[in-house]
């Protein structure tokens, strides 16, 4: 009887640990991304969609907010921020390099 109870308790612990590692397939995030115009919008959204697992990426020109829906089993918010930074746009703590920033058209160069 003791072994049965111990076995059941062990199964509960194993399954509860597994449940904590489940990733959200429709995780929603909103991050600030620097930019100025419609060209920026296209570049930011294209860079976001290039990351496998991004389901939706909409950047608002006025608020500078990038609204994302992503599958956390395939990617992370950090990966999207890095891709946006590589495209030349600062995304919260993921800053673009000087070289990538300088490749932007003059109308897209935001205040750093």
JSON list of C-alpha atoms in Angstrom, two decimals:
[
{"chain": "A", "resi": 1, "resn": "UNK", "atom": "CA", "xyz": [0.00, 0.00, 0.00]},
{"chain": "A", "resi": 2, "resn": "UNK", "atom": "CA", "xyz": [2.85, 2.36, 0.85]},
{"chain": "A", "resi": 3, "resn": "UNK", "atom": "CA", "xyz": [4.48, 1.68, -2.52]},
{"chain": "A", "resi": 4, "resn": "UNK", "atom": "CA", "xyz": [1.24, 2.45, -4.36]},
{"chain": "A", "resi": 5, "resn": "UNK", "atom": "CA", "xyz": [0.81, 5.79, -2.60]},
{"chain": "A", "resi": 6, "resn": "UNK", "atom": "CA", "xyz": [4.47, 6.63, -3.18]},
{"chain": "A", "resi": 7, "resn": "UNK", "atom": "CA", "xyz": [4.12, 5.75, -6.87]},
{"chain": "A", "resi": 8, "resn": "UNK", "atom": "CA", "xyz": [1.03, 7.94, -7.26]},
{"chain": "A", "resi": 9, "resn": "UNK", "atom": "CA", "xyz": [2.76, 10.84, -5.55]},
{"chain": "A", "resi": 10, "resn": "UNK", "atom": "CA", "xyz": [5.76, 10.44, -7.83]},
{"chain": "A", "resi": 11, "resn": "UNK", "atom": "CA", "xyz": [3.52, 10.49, -10.92]},
{"chain": "A", "resi": 12, "resn": "UNK", "atom": "CA", "xyz": [1.82, 13.66, -9.70]},
{"chain": "A", "resi": 13, "resn": "UNK", "atom": "CA", "xyz": [5.18, 15.37, -9.24]},
{"chain": "A", "resi": 14, "resn": "UNK", "atom": "CA", "xyz": [6.38, 14.28, -12.70]},
{"chain": "A", "resi": 15, "resn": "UNK", "atom": "CA", "xyz": [3.22, 15.45, -14.46]},
{"chain": "A", "resi": 16, "resn": "UNK", "atom": "CA", "xyz": [3.10, 18.77, -12.61]},
{"chain": "A", "resi": 17, "resn": "UNK", "atom": "CA", "xyz": [6.73, 19.42, -13.56]},
{"chain": "A", "resi": 18, "resn": "UNK", "atom": "CA", "xyz": [5.96, 18.62, -17.20]},
{"chain": "A", "resi": 19, "resn": "UNK", "atom": "CA", "xyz": [2.94, 20.95, -17.15]},
{"chain": "A", "resi": 20, "resn": "UNK", "atom": "CA", "xyz": [5.12, 23.87, -16.06]},
{"chain": "A", "resi": 21, "resn": "UNK", "atom": "CA", "xyz": [7.30, 23.52, -19.17]},
{"chain": "A", "resi": 22, "resn": "UNK", "atom": "CA", "xyz": [4.41, 23.84, -21.64]},
{"chain": "A", "resi": 23, "resn": "UNK", "atom": "CA", "xyz": [4.89, 26.88, -23.84]},
{"chain": "A", "resi": 24, "resn": "UNK", "atom": "CA", "xyz": [2.10, 29.13, -25.09]},
{"chain": "A", "resi": 25, "resn": "UNK", "atom": "CA", "xyz": [1.31, 28.70, -28.79]},
{"chain": "A", "resi": 26, "resn": "UNK", "atom": "CA", "xyz": [-0.42, 32.10, -28.96]},
{"chain": "A", "resi": 27, "resn": "UNK", "atom": "CA", "xyz": [1.62, 34.31, -26.64]},
{"chain": "A", "resi": 28, "resn": "UNK", "atom": "CA", "xyz": [0.82, 38.01, -27.02]},
{"chain": "A", "resi": 29, "resn": "UNK", "atom": "CA", "xyz": [3.43, 40.72, -26.52]},
{"chain": "A", "resi": 30, "resn": "UNK", "atom": "CA", "xyz": [3.65, 44.44, -27.10]},
{"chain": "A", "resi": 31, "resn": "UNK", "atom": "CA", "xyz": [7.08, 46.06, -27.31]},
{"chain": "A", "resi": 32, "resn": "UNK", "atom": "CA", "xyz": [8.36, 49.49, -28.27]},
{"chain": "A", "resi": 33, "resn": "UNK", "atom": "CA", "xyz": [10.32, 49.64, -31.51]},
{"chain": "A", "resi": 34, "resn": "UNK", "atom": "CA", "xyz": [11.91, 52.87, -32.77]},
{"chain": "A", "resi": 35, "resn": "UNK", "atom": "CA", "xyz": [10.95, 54.05, -36.23]},
{"chain": "A", "resi": 36, "resn": "UNK", "atom": "CA", "xyz": [9.29, 56.90, -38.12]},
{"chain": "A", "resi": 37, "resn": "UNK", "atom": "CA", "xyz": [7.31, 55.99, -41.21]},
{"chain": "A", "resi": 38, "resn": "UNK", "atom": "CA", "xyz": [5.55, 53.43, -43.37]},
{"chain": "A", "resi": 39, "resn": "UNK", "atom": "CA", "xyz": [8.89, 52.15, -44.70]},
{"chain": "A", "resi": 40, "resn": "UNK", "atom": "CA", "xyz": [9.89, 51.45, -41.10]},
{"chain": "A", "resi": 41, "resn": "UNK", "atom": "CA", "xyz": [6.58, 49.65, -40.54]},
{"chain": "A", "resi": 42, "resn": "UNK", "atom": "CA", "xyz": [7.19, 47.36, -43.51]},
{"chain": "A", "resi": 43, "resn": "UNK", "atom": "CA", "xyz": [10.81, 46.67, -42.48]},
{"chain": "A", "resi": 44, "resn": "UNK", "atom": "CA", "xyz": [9.92, 45.96, -38.81]},
{"chain": "A", "resi": 45, "resn": "UNK", "atom": "CA", "xyz": [7.01, 43.68, -39.68]},
{"chain": "A", "resi": 46, "resn": "UNK", "atom": "CA", "xyz": [9.03, 41.84, -42.34]},
{"chain": "A", "resi": 47, "resn": "UNK", "atom": "CA", "xyz": [11.90, 41.26, -39.90]},
{"chain": "A", "resi": 48, "resn": "UNK", "atom": "CA", "xyz": [9.43, 39.97, -37.30]},
{"chain": "A", "resi": 49, "resn": "UNK", "atom": "CA", "xyz": [7.70, 37.58, -39.70]},
{"chain": "A", "resi": 50, "resn": "UNK", "atom": "CA", "xyz": [11.10, 36.21, -40.78]},
{"chain": "A", "resi": 51, "resn": "UNK", "atom": "CA", "xyz": [11.41, 34.64, -37.32]},
{"chain": "A", "resi": 52, "resn": "UNK", "atom": "CA", "xyz": [9.92, 31.15, -37.39]},
{"chain": "A", "resi": 53, "resn": "UNK", "atom": "CA", "xyz": [7.01, 31.00, -34.93]},
{"chain": "A", "resi": 54, "resn": "UNK", "atom": "CA", "xyz": [5.76, 34.58, -35.34]},
{"chain": "A", "resi": 55, "resn": "UNK", "atom": "CA", "xyz": [2.07, 34.43, -36.19]},
{"chain": "A", "resi": 56, "resn": "UNK", "atom": "CA", "xyz": [1.25, 38.14, -36.18]},
{"chain": "A", "resi": 57, "resn": "UNK", "atom": "CA", "xyz": [3.36, 41.31, -36.18]},
{"chain": "A", "resi": 58, "resn": "UNK", "atom": "CA", "xyz": [1.75, 44.73, -36.44]},
{"chain": "A", "resi": 59, "resn": "UNK", "atom": "CA", "xyz": [3.74, 47.91, -35.80]},
{"chain": "A", "resi": 60, "resn": "UNK", "atom": "CA", "xyz": [1.91, 51.19, -35.18]},
{"chain": "A", "resi": 61, "resn": "UNK", "atom": "CA", "xyz": [3.64, 54.26, -36.65]},
{"chain": "A", "resi": 62, "resn": "UNK", "atom": "CA", "xyz": [2.13, 56.67, -34.11]},
{"chain": "A", "resi": 63, "resn": "UNK", "atom": "CA", "xyz": [2.69, 54.72, -30.88]},
{"chain": "A", "resi": 64, "resn": "UNK", "atom": "CA", "xyz": [5.82, 52.79, -31.99]},
{"chain": "A", "resi": 65, "resn": "UNK", "atom": "CA", "xyz": [4.31, 49.63, -30.48]},
{"chain": "A", "resi": 66, "resn": "UNK", "atom": "CA", "xyz": [4.90, 46.28, -32.12]},
{"chain": "A", "resi": 67, "resn": "UNK", "atom": "CA", "xyz": [2.08, 43.90, -31.25]},
{"chain": "A", "resi": 68, "resn": "UNK", "atom": "CA", "xyz": [3.10, 40.28, -31.61]},
{"chain": "A", "resi": 69, "resn": "UNK", "atom": "CA", "xyz": [1.51, 36.88, -31.42]},
{"chain": "A", "resi": 70, "resn": "UNK", "atom": "CA", "xyz": [4.05, 34.08, -31.39]},
{"chain": "A", "resi": 71, "resn": "UNK", "atom": "CA", "xyz": [4.39, 30.41, -30.74]},
{"chain": "A", "resi": 72, "resn": "UNK", "atom": "CA", "xyz": [6.73, 30.09, -27.76]},
{"chain": "A", "resi": 73, "resn": "UNK", "atom": "CA", "xyz": [7.43, 26.46, -28.70]},
{"chain": "A", "resi": 74, "resn": "UNK", "atom": "CA", "xyz": [9.21, 27.73, -31.83]},
{"chain": "A", "resi": 75, "resn": "UNK", "atom": "CA", "xyz": [10.68, 31.10, -30.83]},
{"chain": "A", "resi": 76, "resn": "UNK", "atom": "CA", "xyz": [11.03, 33.67, -28.07]},
{"chain": "A", "resi": 77, "resn": "UNK", "atom": "CA", "xyz": [10.44, 37.38, -27.74]},
{"chain": "A", "resi": 78, "resn": "UNK", "atom": "CA", "xyz": [14.19, 37.80, -27.53]},
{"chain": "A", "resi": 79, "resn": "UNK", "atom": "CA", "xyz": [14.62, 36.28, -31.01]},
{"chain": "A", "resi": 80, "resn": "UNK", "atom": "CA", "xyz": [12.13, 38.73, -32.49]},
{"chain": "A", "resi": 81, "resn": "UNK", "atom": "CA", "xyz": [13.84, 41.69, -30.81]},
{"chain": "A", "resi": 82, "resn": "UNK", "atom": "CA", "xyz": [17.20, 40.57, -32.23]},
{"chain": "A", "resi": 83, "resn": "UNK", "atom": "CA", "xyz": [15.74, 40.27, -35.75]},
{"chain": "A", "resi": 84, "resn": "UNK", "atom": "CA", "xyz": [14.19, 43.74, -35.54]},
{"chain": "A", "resi": 85, "resn": "UNK", "atom": "CA", "xyz": [17.49, 45.17, -34.25]},
{"chain": "A", "resi": 86, "resn": "UNK", "atom": "CA", "xyz": [19.34, 43.49, -37.13]},
{"chain": "A", "resi": 87, "resn": "UNK", "atom": "CA", "xyz": [16.93, 45.29, -39.49]},
{"chain": "A", "resi": 88, "resn": "UNK", "atom": "CA", "xyz": [18.09, 48.62, -38.03]},
{"chain": "A", "resi": 89, "resn": "UNK", "atom": "CA", "xyz": [15.49, 49.38, -35.37]},
{"chain": "A", "resi": 90, "resn": "UNK", "atom": "CA", "xyz": [15.99, 49.52, -31.59]},
{"chain": "A", "resi": 91, "resn": "UNK", "atom": "CA", "xyz": [13.54, 47.19, -29.83]},
{"chain": "A", "resi": 92, "resn": "UNK", "atom": "CA", "xyz": [13.48, 47.85, -26.07]},
{"chain": "A", "resi": 93, "resn": "UNK", "atom": "CA", "xyz": [16.80, 46.54, -24.74]},
{"chain": "A", "resi": 94, "resn": "UNK", "atom": "CA", "xyz": [17.83, 45.01, -28.10]},
{"chain": "A", "resi": 95, "resn": "UNK", "atom": "CA", "xyz": [19.77, 47.85, -29.72]},
{"chain": "A", "resi": 96, "resn": "UNK", "atom": "CA", "xyz": [20.80, 47.87, -33.36]},
{"chain": "A", "resi": 97, "resn": "UNK", "atom": "CA", "xyz": [24.41, 48.25, -34.37]},
{"chain": "A", "resi": 98, "resn": "UNK", "atom": "CA", "xyz": [25.68, 51.54, -35.75]},
{"chain": "A", "resi": 99, "resn": "UNK", "atom": "CA", "xyz": [26.27, 49.86, -39.14]},
{"chain": "A", "resi": 100, "resn": "UNK", "atom": "CA", "xyz": [22.70, 48.51, -39.36]},
{"chain": "A", "resi": 101, "resn": "UNK", "atom": "CA", "xyz": [21.28, 51.88, -38.26]},
{"chain": "A", "resi": 102, "resn": "UNK", "atom": "CA", "xyz": [23.33, 53.72, -40.90]},
{"chain": "A", "resi": 103, "resn": "UNK", "atom": "CA", "xyz": [21.89, 51.47, -43.64]},
{"chain": "A", "resi": 104, "resn": "UNK", "atom": "CA", "xyz": [18.41, 52.91, -43.00]},
{"chain": "A", "resi": 105, "resn": "UNK", "atom": "CA", "xyz": [17.03, 55.47, -45.48]},
{"chain": "A", "resi": 106, "resn": "UNK", "atom": "CA", "xyz": [17.27, 59.05, -44.19]},
{"chain": "A", "resi": 107, "resn": "UNK", "atom": "CA", "xyz": [13.52, 59.27, -43.49]},
{"chain": "A", "resi": 108, "resn": "UNK", "atom": "CA", "xyz": [13.77, 56.19, -41.25]},
{"chain": "A", "resi": 109, "resn": "UNK", "atom": "CA", "xyz": [16.58, 57.46, -39.02]},
{"chain": "A", "resi": 110, "resn": "UNK", "atom": "CA", "xyz": [14.98, 57.98, -35.64]},
{"chain": "A", "resi": 111, "resn": "UNK", "atom": "CA", "xyz": [16.44, 59.83, -32.67]},
{"chain": "A", "resi": 112, "resn": "UNK", "atom": "CA", "xyz": [18.75, 57.52, -30.72]}
]
